[in-house]
mmCIF file of C-alpha atoms and ligand atoms in Angstrom:
data_model
loop_
_atom_site.group_PDB
_atom_site.id
_atom_site.type_symbol
_atom_site.label_atom_id
_atom_site.label_comp_id
_atom_site.label_asym_id
_atom_site.label_seq_id
_atom_site.Cartn_x
_atom_site.Cartn_y
_atom_site.Cartn_z
ATOM 1 C CA MET A 1 83.613 139.325 95.189
ATOM 2 C CA ASP A 2 84.999 138.191 98.739
ATOM 3 C CA THR A 3 84.341 134.372 98.938
ATOM 4 C CA SER A 4 86.534 133.784 101.911
ATOM 5 C CA HIS A 5 85.772 132.605 104.958
ATOM 6 C CA PRO A 6 85.725 134.949 108.167
ATOM 7 C CA VAL A 7 87.598 133.082 110.531
ATOM 8 C CA SER A 8 89.806 131.054 108.486
ATOM 9 C CA GLY A 9 90.765 133.042 104.511
ATOM 10 C CA ARG A 10 89.472 129.640 103.271
ATOM 11 C CA THR A 11 86.790 130.357 100.376
ATOM 12 C CA THR A 12 83.481 129.176 101.552
ATOM 13 C CA THR A 13 82.408 125.662 100.408
ATOM 14 C CA GLY A 14 79.230 124.783 101.328
ATOM 15 C CA ARG A 15 78.060 121.464 101.028
ATOM 16 C CA PHE A 16 73.911 119.175 100.774
ATOM 17 C CA ALA A 17 74.010 116.111 102.871
ATOM 18 C CA PRO A 18 71.313 114.128 102.478
ATOM 19 C CA SER A 19 69.910 110.703 103.877
ATOM 20 C CA PRO A 20 68.290 108.761 101.528
ATOM 21 C CA SER A 21 65.791 108.047 103.292
ATOM 22 C CA GLY A 22 62.224 109.446 101.073
ATOM 23 C CA ARG A 23 62.327 112.029 98.503
ATOM 24 C CA MET A 24 62.809 115.411 98.015
ATOM 25 C CA HIS A 25 60.388 117.240 99.440
ATOM 26 C CA LEU A 26 59.091 120.851 100.248
ATOM 27 C CA GLY A 27 61.198 120.932 103.444
ATOM 28 C CA ASN A 28 64.717 119.946 102.080
ATOM 29 C CA ILE A 29 64.251 121.743 98.848
ATOM 30 C CA TYR A 30 64.097 124.502 101.478
ATOM 31 C CA SER A 31 67.179 124.275 103.366
ATOM 32 C CA ALA A 32 69.484 122.616 99.687
ATOM 33 C CA LEU A 33 67.715 126.605 97.364
ATOM 34 C CA MET A 34 69.064 128.491 100.935
ATOM 35 C CA THR A 35 72.412 126.562 101.236
ATOM 36 C CA TRP A 36 72.765 127.014 96.938
ATOM 37 C CA LEU A 37 71.213 130.602 97.390
ATOM 38 C CA SER A 38 74.719 131.746 100.504
ATOM 39 C CA VAL A 39 77.733 129.951 98.587
ATOM 40 C CA ARG A 40 76.547 131.174 94.706
ATOM 41 C CA SER A 41 76.611 134.113 96.230
ATOM 42 C CA GLN A 42 79.418 134.263 97.486
ATOM 43 C CA GLY A 43 81.066 132.356 94.588
ATOM 44 C CA GLY A 44 81.990 129.095 96.426
ATOM 45 C CA THR A 45 82.367 125.739 96.264
ATOM 46 C CA LEU A 46 79.484 122.858 96.984
ATOM 47 C CA VAL A 47 80.098 120.437 97.717
ATOM 48 C CA LEU A 48 77.334 117.011 97.337
ATOM 49 C CA ARG A 49 77.521 113.719 100.594
ATOM 50 C CA ILE A 50 74.659 111.461 100.470
ATOM 51 C CA GLU A 51 74.608 110.582 103.799
ATOM 52 C CA ASP A 52 73.799 106.868 103.026
ATOM 53 C CA LEU A 53 74.720 105.502 107.017
ATOM 54 C CA ASP A 54 71.539 103.903 108.047
ATOM 55 C CA PRO A 55 71.187 100.777 105.844
ATOM 56 C CA ARG A 56 67.341 100.855 107.311
ATOM 57 C CA CYS A 57 66.156 103.742 106.153
ATOM 58 C CA ALA A 58 69.301 104.453 102.650
ATOM 59 C CA SER A 59 68.249 103.261 99.323
ATOM 60 C CA PRO A 60 70.208 103.757 96.092
ATOM 61 C CA GLU A 61 67.361 103.923 94.062
ATOM 62 C CA LEU A 62 65.828 106.925 96.581
ATOM 63 C CA ALA A 63 69.985 108.379 96.036
ATOM 64 C CA ARG A 64 69.505 108.508 92.032
ATOM 65 C CA GLN A 65 66.124 110.044 92.876
ATOM 66 C CA ILE A 66 67.259 112.637 95.287
ATOM 67 C CA ILE A 67 70.304 113.726 92.385
ATOM 68 C CA ASP A 68 68.038 113.962 89.327
ATOM 69 C CA ASP A 69 65.658 116.084 91.685
ATOM 70 C CA LEU A 70 68.300 118.466 92.763
ATOM 71 C CA ARG A 71 68.974 118.623 88.816
ATOM 72 C CA TRP A 72 65.585 119.226 88.284
ATOM 73 C CA LEU A 73 65.172 122.968 90.418
ATOM 74 C CA GLY A 74 68.369 123.740 89.424
ATOM 75 C CA LEU A 75 70.600 123.067 91.772
ATOM 76 C CA ASP A 76 73.601 122.335 91.098
ATOM 77 C CA TRP A 77 77.052 121.018 92.896
ATOM 78 C CA ASP A 78 81.045 120.574 92.292
ATOM 79 C CA GLU A 79 81.865 118.365 93.915
ATOM 80 C CA GLY A 80 80.608 115.032 94.664
ATOM 81 C CA PRO A 81 78.515 112.806 95.015
ATOM 82 C CA VAL A 82 80.469 111.397 97.657
ATOM 83 C CA TYR A 83 78.794 108.903 99.869
ATOM 84 C CA GLN A 84 79.398 108.374 103.817
ATOM 85 C CA ARG A 85 79.108 104.157 102.966
ATOM 86 C CA ASP A 86 82.983 104.777 101.005
ATOM 87 C CA ARG A 87 83.928 107.018 103.890
ATOM 88 C CA LEU A 88 83.603 103.760 107.084
ATOM 89 C CA ASP A 89 87.455 103.917 107.270
ATOM 90 C CA LEU A 90 87.470 107.534 108.074
ATOM 91 C CA TYR A 91 84.845 107.398 110.941
ATOM 92 C CA ARG A 92 86.681 104.706 112.304
ATOM 93 C CA ALA A 93 89.954 106.797 112.642
ATOM 94 C CA ALA A 94 88.628 109.520 114.212
ATOM 95 C CA LEU A 95 86.494 106.886 116.728
ATOM 96 C CA GLU A 96 90.150 105.850 117.786
ATOM 97 C CA ARG A 97 91.105 109.151 117.961
ATOM 98 C CA LEU A 98 88.455 110.004 120.570
ATOM 99 C CA GLU A 99 88.706 106.246 122.485
ATOM 100 C CA GLY A 100 92.754 107.150 122.708
ATOM 101 C CA LEU A 101 91.612 109.990 124.561
ATOM 102 C CA GLY A 102 90.392 108.272 126.909
ATOM 103 C CA LEU A 103 86.199 109.582 126.214
ATOM 104 C CA VAL A 104 84.424 107.384 124.715
ATOM 105 C CA TYR A 105 82.834 104.055 127.087
ATOM 106 C CA PRO A 106 80.286 101.090 126.185
ATOM 107 C CA CYS A 107 76.966 101.879 126.252
ATOM 108 C CA PHE A 108 73.958 98.582 127.063
ATOM 109 C CA CYS A 109 70.694 100.830 127.285
ATOM 110 C CA SER A 110 68.123 99.417 125.792
ATOM 111 C CA ARG A 111 66.119 101.676 124.001
ATOM 112 C CA ALA A 112 63.261 101.466 126.850
ATOM 113 C CA GLU A 113 65.646 102.551 129.404
ATOM 114 C CA LEU A 114 66.708 105.704 127.442
ATOM 115 C CA HIS A 115 63.533 106.621 127.121
ATOM 116 C CA ALA A 116 62.486 105.587 130.811
ATOM 117 C CA ALA A 117 59.309 108.496 131.600
ATOM 118 C CA SER A 118 62.015 109.882 134.191
ATOM 119 C CA ALA A 119 64.849 110.727 132.066
ATOM 120 C CA PRO A 120 65.606 114.447 131.898
ATOM 121 C CA HIS A 121 64.841 115.295 127.573
ATOM 122 C CA ALA A 122 66.453 118.260 126.035
ATOM 123 C CA SER A 123 64.553 121.035 123.708
ATOM 124 C CA ASP A 124 64.801 118.654 120.896
ATOM 125 C CA GLY A 125 62.728 115.626 122.922
ATOM 126 C CA THR A 126 65.246 113.453 122.211
ATOM 127 C CA PRO A 127 66.337 112.162 126.380
ATOM 128 C CA VAL A 128 69.218 112.721 128.366
ATOM 129 C CA TYR A 129 71.703 110.245 128.951
ATOM 130 C CA ALA A 130 71.357 109.903 132.466
ATOM 131 C CA GLY A 131 75.181 107.734 132.603
ATOM 132 C CA THR A 132 74.069 104.747 133.599
ATOM 133 C CA CYS A 133 77.160 103.206 131.931
ATOM 134 C CA ARG A 134 79.743 105.960 132.067
ATOM 135 C CA ASP A 135 80.992 103.883 135.056
ATOM 136 C CA LEU A 136 81.424 100.108 134.802
ATOM 137 C CA ALA A 137 84.160 98.496 135.824
ATOM 138 C CA PRO A 138 85.799 96.316 133.691
ATOM 139 C CA GLU A 139 83.256 92.777 134.712
ATOM 140 C CA GLN A 140 80.677 94.544 134.191
ATOM 141 C CA VAL A 141 81.446 95.502 131.061
ATOM 142 C CA ALA A 142 82.208 91.878 129.980
ATOM 143 C CA GLU A 143 79.216 90.475 131.218
ATOM 144 C CA ARG A 144 77.096 92.331 129.595
ATOM 145 C CA ALA A 145 78.517 91.855 126.091
ATOM 146 C CA ARG A 146 77.903 88.723 126.445
ATOM 147 C CA LYS A 147 74.285 89.902 125.550
ATOM 148 C CA ARG A 148 74.047 91.835 124.006
ATOM 149 C CA PRO A 149 76.329 94.002 121.644
ATOM 150 C CA ALA A 150 77.330 97.959 123.504
ATOM 151 C CA ALA A 151 77.222 100.890 121.865
ATOM 152 C CA LEU A 152 79.404 103.846 122.231
ATOM 153 C CA ARG A 153 78.938 106.758 122.749
ATOM 154 C CA LEU A 154 81.345 109.670 124.300
ATOM 155 C CA ARG A 155 82.049 111.837 127.417
ATOM 156 C CA VAL A 156 80.467 114.786 127.702
ATOM 157 C CA PRO A 157 82.924 117.296 130.284
ATOM 158 C CA ASP A 158 80.624 117.955 133.526
ATOM 159 C CA GLU A 159 78.280 120.732 133.810
ATOM 160 C CA ALA A 160 80.758 122.284 136.482
ATOM 161 C CA ASP A 161 83.184 122.475 133.799
ATOM 162 C CA PRO A 162 83.753 124.724 131.048
ATOM 163 C CA ALA A 163 84.645 123.473 128.858
ATOM 164 C CA GLY A 164 80.884 120.872 127.996
ATOM 165 C CA THR A 165 79.483 124.845 127.071
ATOM 166 C CA VAL A 166 79.406 125.603 123.665
ATOM 167 C CA ALA A 167 79.185 129.376 122.919
ATOM 168 C CA PHE A 168 78.351 129.575 118.690
ATOM 169 C CA THR A 169 76.674 132.823 117.120
ATOM 170 C CA ASP A 170 73.472 130.908 114.231
ATOM 171 C CA ARG A 171 73.650 133.898 111.432
ATOM 172 C CA VAL A 172 69.629 133.606 111.314
ATOM 173 C CA PHE A 173 68.915 132.244 115.685
ATOM 174 C CA GLY A 174 71.735 133.855 117.141
ATOM 175 C CA PRO A 175 73.495 134.022 119.593
ATOM 176 C CA ARG A 176 73.587 130.530 121.254
ATOM 177 C CA ARG A 177 74.743 128.818 124.155
ATOM 178 C CA GLU A 178 74.469 125.372 125.264
ATOM 179 C CA VAL A 179 75.369 123.469 128.501
ATOM 180 C CA LEU A 180 76.213 119.974 126.802
ATOM 181 C CA ALA A 181 75.747 118.167 130.328
ATOM 182 C CA ARG A 182 72.179 118.787 130.555
ATOM 183 C CA GLU A 183 71.594 119.227 126.336
ATOM 184 C CA CYS A 184 71.946 116.203 125.379
ATOM 185 C CA GLY A 185 75.022 113.757 127.841
ATOM 186 C CA ASP A 186 77.335 112.036 127.051
ATOM 187 C CA PHE A 187 76.355 110.457 123.333
ATOM 188 C CA LEU A 188 76.794 108.198 120.876
ATOM 189 C CA VAL A 189 79.639 107.965 118.038
ATOM 190 C CA ARG A 190 78.933 104.302 117.628
ATOM 191 C CA ARG A 191 74.788 102.544 117.808
ATOM 192 C CA SER A 192 75.248 99.202 118.810
ATOM 193 C CA ASP A 193 74.659 97.991 115.244
ATOM 194 C CA GLY A 194 77.398 99.027 114.786
ATOM 195 C CA VAL A 195 76.916 102.159 112.615
ATOM 196 C CA PHE A 196 78.952 104.860 112.610
ATOM 197 C CA ALA A 197 76.337 107.359 114.684
ATOM 198 C CA TYR A 198 75.220 111.144 112.932
ATOM 199 C CA GLN A 199 76.942 113.138 114.673
ATOM 200 C CA LEU A 200 80.314 111.694 114.302
ATOM 201 C CA ALA A 201 80.254 111.744 110.663
ATOM 202 C CA VAL A 202 79.226 114.453 110.241
ATOM 203 C CA VAL A 203 82.070 116.392 112.144
ATOM 204 C CA VAL A 204 84.982 114.186 109.820
ATOM 205 C CA ASP A 205 82.761 114.445 106.821
ATOM 206 C CA ASP A 206 82.673 118.644 107.027
ATOM 207 C CA ALA A 207 86.628 118.097 108.161
ATOM 208 C CA ALA A 208 87.984 116.386 105.844
ATOM 209 C CA MET A 209 85.509 118.117 102.958
ATOM 210 C CA GLY A 210 87.111 121.509 103.885
ATOM 211 C CA VAL A 211 83.421 123.090 105.064
ATOM 212 C CA THR A 212 83.065 126.750 105.837
ATOM 213 C CA GLU A 213 79.854 126.952 105.910
ATOM 214 C CA VAL A 214 76.665 125.105 107.725
ATOM 215 C CA VAL A 215 73.177 125.732 106.195
ATOM 216 C CA ARG A 216 70.094 123.143 106.571
ATOM 217 C CA GLY A 217 66.546 122.987 109.150
ATOM 218 C CA ARG A 218 66.279 124.197 112.102
ATOM 219 C CA ASP A 219 65.522 120.947 113.309
ATOM 220 C CA LEU A 220 69.350 120.408 113.747
ATOM 221 C CA LEU A 221 70.174 123.613 115.505
ATOM 222 C CA GLY A 222 70.115 121.507 118.557
ATOM 223 C CA SER A 223 72.749 119.585 117.507
ATOM 224 C CA VAL A 224 75.827 122.510 116.551
ATOM 225 C CA ALA A 225 76.912 121.783 120.371
ATOM 226 C CA ARG A 226 77.521 118.412 120.007
ATOM 227 C CA GLN A 227 79.265 118.793 116.405
ATOM 228 C CA ILE A 228 81.641 121.761 117.998
ATOM 229 C CA TYR A 229 82.825 119.687 120.787
ATOM 230 C CA LEU A 230 83.785 116.758 118.430
ATOM 231 C CA GLN A 231 85.320 119.500 115.978
ATOM 232 C CA ARG A 232 87.758 121.130 119.039
ATOM 233 C CA LEU A 233 88.663 117.161 120.663
ATOM 234 C CA LEU A 234 89.704 115.931 116.886
ATOM 235 C CA GLY A 235 91.048 118.944 115.835
ATOM 236 C CA PHE A 236 88.925 120.085 113.156
ATOM 237 C CA ALA A 237 88.440 124.245 112.647
ATOM 238 C CA GLU A 238 84.818 125.426 113.139
ATOM 239 C CA PRO A 239 82.431 126.241 109.925
ATOM 240 C CA ALA A 240 79.534 129.008 110.944
ATOM 241 C CA TYR A 241 76.389 127.811 110.523
ATOM 242 C CA ALA A 242 72.727 128.785 109.221
ATOM 243 C CA HIS A 243 70.031 127.293 110.584
ATOM 244 C CA VAL A 244 66.603 127.644 108.190
ATOM 245 C CA PRO A 245 63.235 128.012 109.718
ATOM 246 C CA MET A 246 60.927 125.279 109.191
ATOM 247 C CA LEU A 247 58.315 125.282 106.495
ATOM 248 C CA VAL A 248 54.899 123.985 108.712
ATOM 249 C CA ALA A 249 50.773 122.746 108.368
ATOM 250 C CA PRO A 250 48.402 125.339 108.868
ATOM 251 C CA ASP A 251 48.201 123.264 112.785
ATOM 252 C CA GLY A 252 51.570 124.051 113.246
ATOM 253 C CA ARG A 253 52.618 120.767 112.649
ATOM 254 C CA ARG A 254 55.905 119.795 110.769
ATOM 255 C CA LEU A 255 55.570 119.191 106.699
ATOM 256 C CA SER A 256 57.122 115.863 106.496
ATOM 257 C CA LYS A 257 58.057 112.880 103.574
ATOM 258 C CA ARG A 258 54.518 111.929 104.346
ATOM 259 C CA GLU A 259 52.628 114.470 103.634
ATOM 260 C CA ARG A 260 52.228 113.696 99.610
ATOM 261 C CA ASP A 261 51.614 116.813 98.114
ATOM 262 C CA CYS A 262 54.825 118.686 98.942
ATOM 263 C CA ASP A 263 57.018 115.864 97.585
ATOM 264 C CA LEU A 264 58.829 116.311 94.658
ATOM 265 C CA GLY A 265 56.829 114.349 91.578
ATOM 266 C CA GLU A 266 53.732 115.863 93.401
ATOM 267 C CA LEU A 267 55.680 119.571 93.167
ATOM 268 C CA GLN A 268 56.630 118.407 89.874
ATOM 269 C CA ARG A 269 52.849 117.674 88.179
ATOM 270 C CA VAL A 270 51.894 120.456 90.552
ATOM 271 C CA PHE A 271 53.677 123.725 89.490
ATOM 272 C CA GLY A 272 55.176 122.004 86.240
ATOM 273 C CA SER A 273 58.375 124.562 86.776
ATOM 274 C CA PRO A 274 61.489 124.730 88.614
ATOM 275 C CA GLU A 275 61.030 128.106 88.204
ATOM 276 C CA ARG A 276 57.456 128.198 88.814
ATOM 277 C CA LEU A 277 57.997 126.350 92.415
ATOM 278 C CA LEU A 278 60.945 127.978 93.878
ATOM 279 C CA GLY A 279 59.231 131.495 92.954
ATOM 280 C CA ARG A 280 56.121 130.578 95.306
ATOM 281 C CA LEU A 281 58.614 129.640 97.518
ATOM 282 C CA ALA A 282 61.060 132.293 98.496
ATOM 283 C CA PHE A 283 57.403 134.306 98.904
ATOM 284 C CA PHE A 284 56.379 131.848 101.662
ATOM 285 C CA ALA A 285 59.715 132.306 102.832
ATOM 286 C CA GLY A 286 59.659 136.191 102.673
ATOM 287 C CA MET A 287 62.080 137.145 100.251
ATOM 288 C CA CYS A 288 60.696 138.794 97.490
ATOM 289 C CA GLU A 289 57.444 140.681 96.648
ATOM 290 C CA ASP A 290 55.387 138.630 94.739
ATOM 291 C CA ASP A 291 55.148 134.579 93.739
ATOM 292 C CA ARG A 292 56.703 135.285 89.584
ATOM 293 C CA PRO A 293 58.481 132.402 88.288
ATOM 294 C CA ARG A 294 62.295 132.652 89.356
ATOM 295 C CA SER A 295 64.455 129.929 88.601
ATOM 296 C CA ALA A 296 67.552 129.752 91.631
ATOM 297 C CA ALA A 297 69.753 131.889 89.431
ATOM 298 C CA GLN A 298 68.143 134.723 90.067
ATOM 299 C CA LEU A 299 67.318 134.127 93.284
ATOM 300 C CA ALA A 300 71.067 134.654 93.947
ATOM 301 C CA ASP A 301 70.705 138.161 93.038
ATOM 302 C CA LEU A 302 67.515 138.526 95.869
ATOM 303 C CA PHE A 303 69.106 136.628 98.414
ATOM 304 C CA SER A 304 71.000 137.317 101.510
ATOM 305 C CA TRP A 305 71.081 136.607 105.624
ATOM 306 C CA GLU A 306 69.705 139.810 106.711
ATOM 307 C CA THR A 307 66.363 138.672 105.534
ATOM 308 C CA VAL A 308 66.299 135.614 106.378
ATOM 309 C CA ARG A 309 66.934 136.179 109.816
ATOM 310 C CA ARG A 310 64.053 139.146 109.460
ATOM 311 C CA HIS A 311 61.469 136.419 107.484
ATOM 312 C CA ARG A 312 62.788 133.143 110.564
ATOM 313 C CA ALA A 313 59.768 131.924 111.738
ATOM 314 C CA ASP A 314 57.798 129.146 111.056
ATOM 315 C CA ILE A 315 56.883 129.697 107.017
ATOM 316 C CA VAL A 316 53.295 127.938 106.754
ATOM 317 C CA ILE A 317 52.027 125.916 103.743
ATOM 318 C CA ASP A 318 48.304 126.213 103.170
ATOM 319 C CA GLU A 319 46.690 126.092 101.012
ATOM 320 C CA PRO A 320 47.263 129.220 98.288
ATOM 321 C CA PHE A 321 50.770 127.608 97.994
ATOM 322 C CA PHE A 322 50.050 125.425 96.472
ATOM 323 C CA ALA A 323 46.728 127.445 93.856
HETATM 324 N N1 LIG B 401 71.670 114.146 106.489
HETATM 325 C C1 LIG B 401 70.775 115.519 107.395
HETATM 326 C C2 LIG B 401 69.125 115.364 106.624
HETATM 327 O O1 LIG B 401 69.289 114.939 105.753
HETATM 328 C C3 LIG B 401 71.646 117.004 107.086
HETATM 329 C C4 LIG B 401 72.701 116.757 108.400
HETATM 330 C C5 LIG B 401 72.875 117.812 108.305
HETATM 331 O O2 LIG B 401 72.697 118.983 107.415
HETATM 332 O O3 LIG B 401 73.846 118.088 109.012
HETATM 333 O O4 LIG B 401 68.485 115.802 108.017
#
């Protein structure tokens, strides 16, 4: 089987990138399963990276729990776990390169200012940055810095500049074209509490780990343009992207970590074995005609991106799922 990346000729490398902010739940079990199936069906390599940069919501116990959960599900990996907290030097070096390009500036806007009612909002509901701190004079920076710590933002090209339009083809959601100035505006690369931003860390890690395909939930589709923009500035290769459908409750609400029924502890109690859980999940996701128990390895034989594309609507998880 040819396992090389279509663009770079490199072997397929994927990653699990859980944030240890809660136990695994149905939504991220589905994303992890699809990541695993894609890589394993191509004979590729998987890296486990724990995204624990945010000290407010990352706990070592939860990281251990997620590792146990992945093992229980039969979703194995080849390298890691790698912890983002051990890699701060890499993010710092990337930030310095962006600073060297003259594209980073301090931002003193408060949360309330950013979320002002008048601010236009991007498709994912986050406010588009208005550019308030973009062109502060050095004395203004010095004065504001005395009052509050600055976040750091990366300048994106103006709307009319073609360099600010990012086009890519998602394996599931197809061709996309996004204008950074309209979608997000200048975005954070470091928060005001000193924590490196998700976008920067992900891009640095994906490149350092030789990741050739990124598979994750559709909620992150809106991040791709920012990540590709960063890859271009930093001279990194662009991985292939595949965003998988979201799992929703019958009323259309996204299933989240708050839904107790969907946390893996509860799912283990209801289903008893990983095969019963994965078989049911694969059936609800349109991967197979029946919900017979199936291991991840058995599902790899049935997996194709073509099927996922045909079933890319939200996956409704209702009572029969648990029956
Ligand atoms: N850590 C992120 C999450 O758990 C995923 C990041 C990614 O896949 O790029 O939602």
